[in-house]
Amino acid sequence: VLSGKKPLTKKELLVCESIFDGLKNDEMAIKLDVTLPTIKFHLKNIYSKLGINGRREIVKLIQSN
């Protein structure tokens, strides 16, 4: 859990990890065995919970912790 932020679900954390690994949305869907709309849903929730606007900000948050 990132300090001062809303907690992410296990799936959301896996999506963040996949972003950090450089995977694209379709690659994440295959890796996590979910549909592309599900990945987009998780991303929307992650952005909202962390108060960020995109993938690059996720990587910055991970690197700073």
Short mmCIF file of N, CA and C in Angstrom, two decimals:
data_model
loop_
_atom_site.label_atom_id
_atom_site.label_comp_id
_atom_site.label_asym_id
_atom_site.label_seq_id
_atom_site.Cartn_x
_atom_site.Cartn_y
_atom_site.Cartn_z
N VAL A 1 0.85 -1.18 0.00
CA VAL A 1 0.00 0.00 0.00
C VAL A 1 0.89 1.23 0.00
N LEU A 2 0.60 2.15 -0.87
CA LEU A 2 1.35 3.40 -0.93
C LEU A 2 0.85 4.32 0.17
N SER A 3 1.77 4.92 0.91
CA SER A 3 1.36 5.74 2.06
C SER A 3 0.49 6.92 1.64
N GLY A 4 -0.56 7.14 2.41
CA GLY A 4 -1.45 8.26 2.16
C GLY A 4 -2.43 8.04 1.02
N LYS A 5 -2.46 6.86 0.46
CA LYS A 5 -3.34 6.57 -0.67
C LYS A 5 -4.33 5.49 -0.27
N LYS A 6 -5.44 5.41 -1.00
CA LYS A 6 -6.42 4.35 -0.74
C LYS A 6 -5.80 3.01 -1.11
N PRO A 7 -6.10 1.95 -0.35
CA PRO A 7 -5.50 0.64 -0.65
C PRO A 7 -6.02 0.07 -1.97
N LEU A 8 -5.12 -0.59 -2.67
CA LEU A 8 -5.47 -1.24 -3.93
C LEU A 8 -5.80 -2.70 -3.68
N THR A 9 -6.66 -3.26 -4.53
CA THR A 9 -6.98 -4.68 -4.44
C THR A 9 -5.79 -5.49 -4.96
N LYS A 10 -5.84 -6.80 -4.75
CA LYS A 10 -4.76 -7.67 -5.24
C LYS A 10 -4.63 -7.58 -6.75
N LYS A 11 -5.75 -7.57 -7.46
CA LYS A 11 -5.72 -7.48 -8.93
C LYS A 11 -5.15 -6.13 -9.37
N GLU A 12 -5.53 -5.06 -8.68
CA GLU A 12 -5.01 -3.75 -9.02
C GLU A 12 -3.50 -3.69 -8.81
N LEU A 13 -3.01 -4.33 -7.76
CA LEU A 13 -1.58 -4.39 -7.53
C LEU A 13 -0.87 -5.17 -8.63
N LEU A 14 -1.51 -6.25 -9.10
CA LEU A 14 -0.93 -7.03 -10.20
C LEU A 14 -0.88 -6.20 -11.48
N VAL A 15 -1.90 -5.37 -11.70
CA VAL A 15 -1.90 -4.49 -12.87
C VAL A 15 -0.77 -3.47 -12.74
N CYS A 16 -0.58 -2.91 -11.56
CA CYS A 16 0.51 -1.96 -11.34
C CYS A 16 1.86 -2.62 -11.60
N GLU A 17 2.02 -3.82 -11.11
CA GLU A 17 3.26 -4.56 -11.33
C GLU A 17 3.49 -4.80 -12.82
N SER A 18 2.43 -5.12 -13.53
CA SER A 18 2.52 -5.35 -14.97
C SER A 18 2.90 -4.08 -15.72
N ILE A 19 2.37 -2.95 -15.27
CA ILE A 19 2.73 -1.67 -15.87
C ILE A 19 4.21 -1.41 -15.64
N PHE A 20 4.66 -1.64 -14.42
CA PHE A 20 6.06 -1.43 -14.08
C PHE A 20 6.96 -2.33 -14.93
N ASP A 21 6.46 -3.52 -15.27
CA ASP A 21 7.22 -4.45 -16.12
C ASP A 21 7.15 -4.07 -17.60
N GLY A 22 6.37 -3.03 -17.92
CA GLY A 22 6.31 -2.54 -19.29
C GLY A 22 5.29 -3.21 -20.18
N LEU A 23 4.33 -3.92 -19.59
CA LEU A 23 3.32 -4.61 -20.39
C LEU A 23 2.25 -3.65 -20.89
N LYS A 24 1.76 -3.91 -22.07
CA LYS A 24 0.63 -3.16 -22.64
C LYS A 24 -0.65 -3.77 -22.11
N ASN A 25 -1.77 -3.06 -22.29
CA ASN A 25 -3.06 -3.53 -21.76
C ASN A 25 -3.41 -4.93 -22.25
N ASP A 26 -3.24 -5.19 -23.55
CA ASP A 26 -3.61 -6.51 -24.07
C ASP A 26 -2.70 -7.59 -23.51
N GLU A 27 -1.43 -7.27 -23.27
CA GLU A 27 -0.50 -8.24 -22.68
C GLU A 27 -0.86 -8.53 -21.23
N MET A 28 -1.30 -7.49 -20.51
CA MET A 28 -1.75 -7.67 -19.13
C MET A 28 -2.97 -8.57 -19.07
N ALA A 29 -3.89 -8.36 -19.99
CA ALA A 29 -5.12 -9.16 -20.01
C ALA A 29 -4.77 -10.64 -20.17
N ILE A 30 -3.84 -10.93 -21.05
CA ILE A 30 -3.43 -12.32 -21.26
C ILE A 30 -2.73 -12.86 -20.01
N LYS A 31 -1.78 -12.09 -19.47
CA LYS A 31 -1.03 -12.53 -18.29
C LYS A 31 -1.95 -12.79 -17.10
N LEU A 32 -2.92 -11.90 -16.89
CA LEU A 32 -3.79 -12.01 -15.72
C LEU A 32 -5.06 -12.82 -16.00
N ASP A 33 -5.20 -13.30 -17.23
CA ASP A 33 -6.33 -14.12 -17.65
C ASP A 33 -7.67 -13.41 -17.41
N VAL A 34 -7.72 -12.16 -17.89
CA VAL A 34 -8.95 -11.37 -17.82
C VAL A 34 -9.16 -10.69 -19.17
N THR A 35 -10.29 -10.03 -19.34
CA THR A 35 -10.56 -9.35 -20.60
C THR A 35 -9.92 -7.95 -20.62
N LEU A 36 -9.78 -7.40 -21.80
CA LEU A 36 -9.23 -6.05 -21.95
C LEU A 36 -10.09 -5.01 -21.21
N PRO A 37 -11.43 -5.08 -21.31
CA PRO A 37 -12.24 -4.13 -20.53
C PRO A 37 -12.00 -4.24 -19.01
N THR A 38 -11.68 -5.42 -18.53
CA THR A 38 -11.39 -5.59 -17.10
C THR A 38 -10.10 -4.86 -16.73
N ILE A 39 -9.09 -4.94 -17.59
CA ILE A 39 -7.85 -4.22 -17.36
C ILE A 39 -8.12 -2.72 -17.32
N LYS A 40 -8.90 -2.24 -18.27
CA LYS A 40 -9.23 -0.81 -18.32
C LYS A 40 -10.00 -0.38 -17.07
N PHE A 41 -10.88 -1.25 -16.58
CA PHE A 41 -11.63 -0.99 -15.35
C PHE A 41 -10.68 -0.86 -14.16
N HIS A 42 -9.74 -1.80 -14.06
CA HIS A 42 -8.76 -1.75 -12.97
C HIS A 42 -7.91 -0.48 -13.06
N LEU A 43 -7.49 -0.12 -14.26
CA LEU A 43 -6.68 1.09 -14.43
C LEU A 43 -7.44 2.34 -13.98
N LYS A 44 -8.71 2.41 -14.37
CA LYS A 44 -9.53 3.55 -13.96
C LYS A 44 -9.61 3.64 -12.43
N ASN A 45 -9.80 2.50 -11.79
CA ASN A 45 -9.88 2.47 -10.33
C ASN A 45 -8.54 2.84 -9.68
N ILE A 46 -7.45 2.36 -10.27
CA ILE A 46 -6.12 2.68 -9.74
C ILE A 46 -5.88 4.17 -9.82
N TYR A 47 -6.15 4.76 -10.98
CA TYR A 47 -5.94 6.20 -11.16
C TYR A 47 -6.76 6.98 -10.14
N SER A 48 -8.00 6.57 -9.94
CA SER A 48 -8.88 7.26 -9.00
C SER A 48 -8.38 7.14 -7.57
N LYS A 49 -8.03 5.93 -7.16
CA LYS A 49 -7.59 5.69 -5.79
C LYS A 49 -6.28 6.41 -5.48
N LEU A 50 -5.38 6.47 -6.45
CA LEU A 50 -4.08 7.07 -6.22
C LEU A 50 -4.04 8.56 -6.58
N GLY A 51 -5.12 9.05 -7.17
CA GLY A 51 -5.17 10.46 -7.55
C GLY A 51 -4.17 10.81 -8.64
N ILE A 52 -4.04 9.92 -9.62
CA ILE A 52 -3.09 10.13 -10.71
C ILE A 52 -3.82 10.09 -12.05
N ASN A 53 -3.07 10.39 -13.12
CA ASN A 53 -3.70 10.48 -14.43
C ASN A 53 -3.18 9.49 -15.46
N GLY A 54 -2.17 8.70 -15.14
CA GLY A 54 -1.68 7.80 -16.16
C GLY A 54 -0.62 6.83 -15.67
N ARG A 55 -0.22 5.98 -16.61
CA ARG A 55 0.73 4.91 -16.33
C ARG A 55 2.07 5.41 -15.83
N ARG A 56 2.55 6.49 -16.41
CA ARG A 56 3.87 7.01 -16.01
C ARG A 56 3.88 7.41 -14.54
N GLU A 57 2.76 7.91 -14.08
CA GLU A 57 2.68 8.31 -12.67
C GLU A 57 2.69 7.08 -11.76
N ILE A 58 2.16 5.97 -12.22
CA ILE A 58 2.23 4.73 -11.44
C ILE A 58 3.68 4.31 -11.28
N VAL A 59 4.43 4.35 -12.37
CA VAL A 59 5.84 3.97 -12.33
C VAL A 59 6.61 4.90 -11.39
N LYS A 60 6.33 6.20 -11.45
CA LYS A 60 7.00 7.16 -10.56
C LYS A 60 6.69 6.86 -9.10
N LEU A 61 5.42 6.55 -8.80
CA LEU A 61 5.04 6.22 -7.42
C LEU A 61 5.75 4.96 -6.93
N ILE A 62 5.83 3.95 -7.79
CA ILE A 62 6.49 2.70 -7.40
C ILE A 62 7.97 2.95 -7.15
N GLN A 63 8.60 3.72 -8.03
CA GLN A 63 10.03 3.98 -7.91
C GLN A 63 10.36 4.82 -6.67
N SER A 64 9.43 5.69 -6.27
CA SER A 64 9.71 6.57 -5.13
C SER A 64 9.48 5.89 -3.79
N ASN A 65 8.87 4.70 -3.79
CA ASN A 65 8.60 3.99 -2.52
C ASN A 65 9.58 2.87 -2.29
#
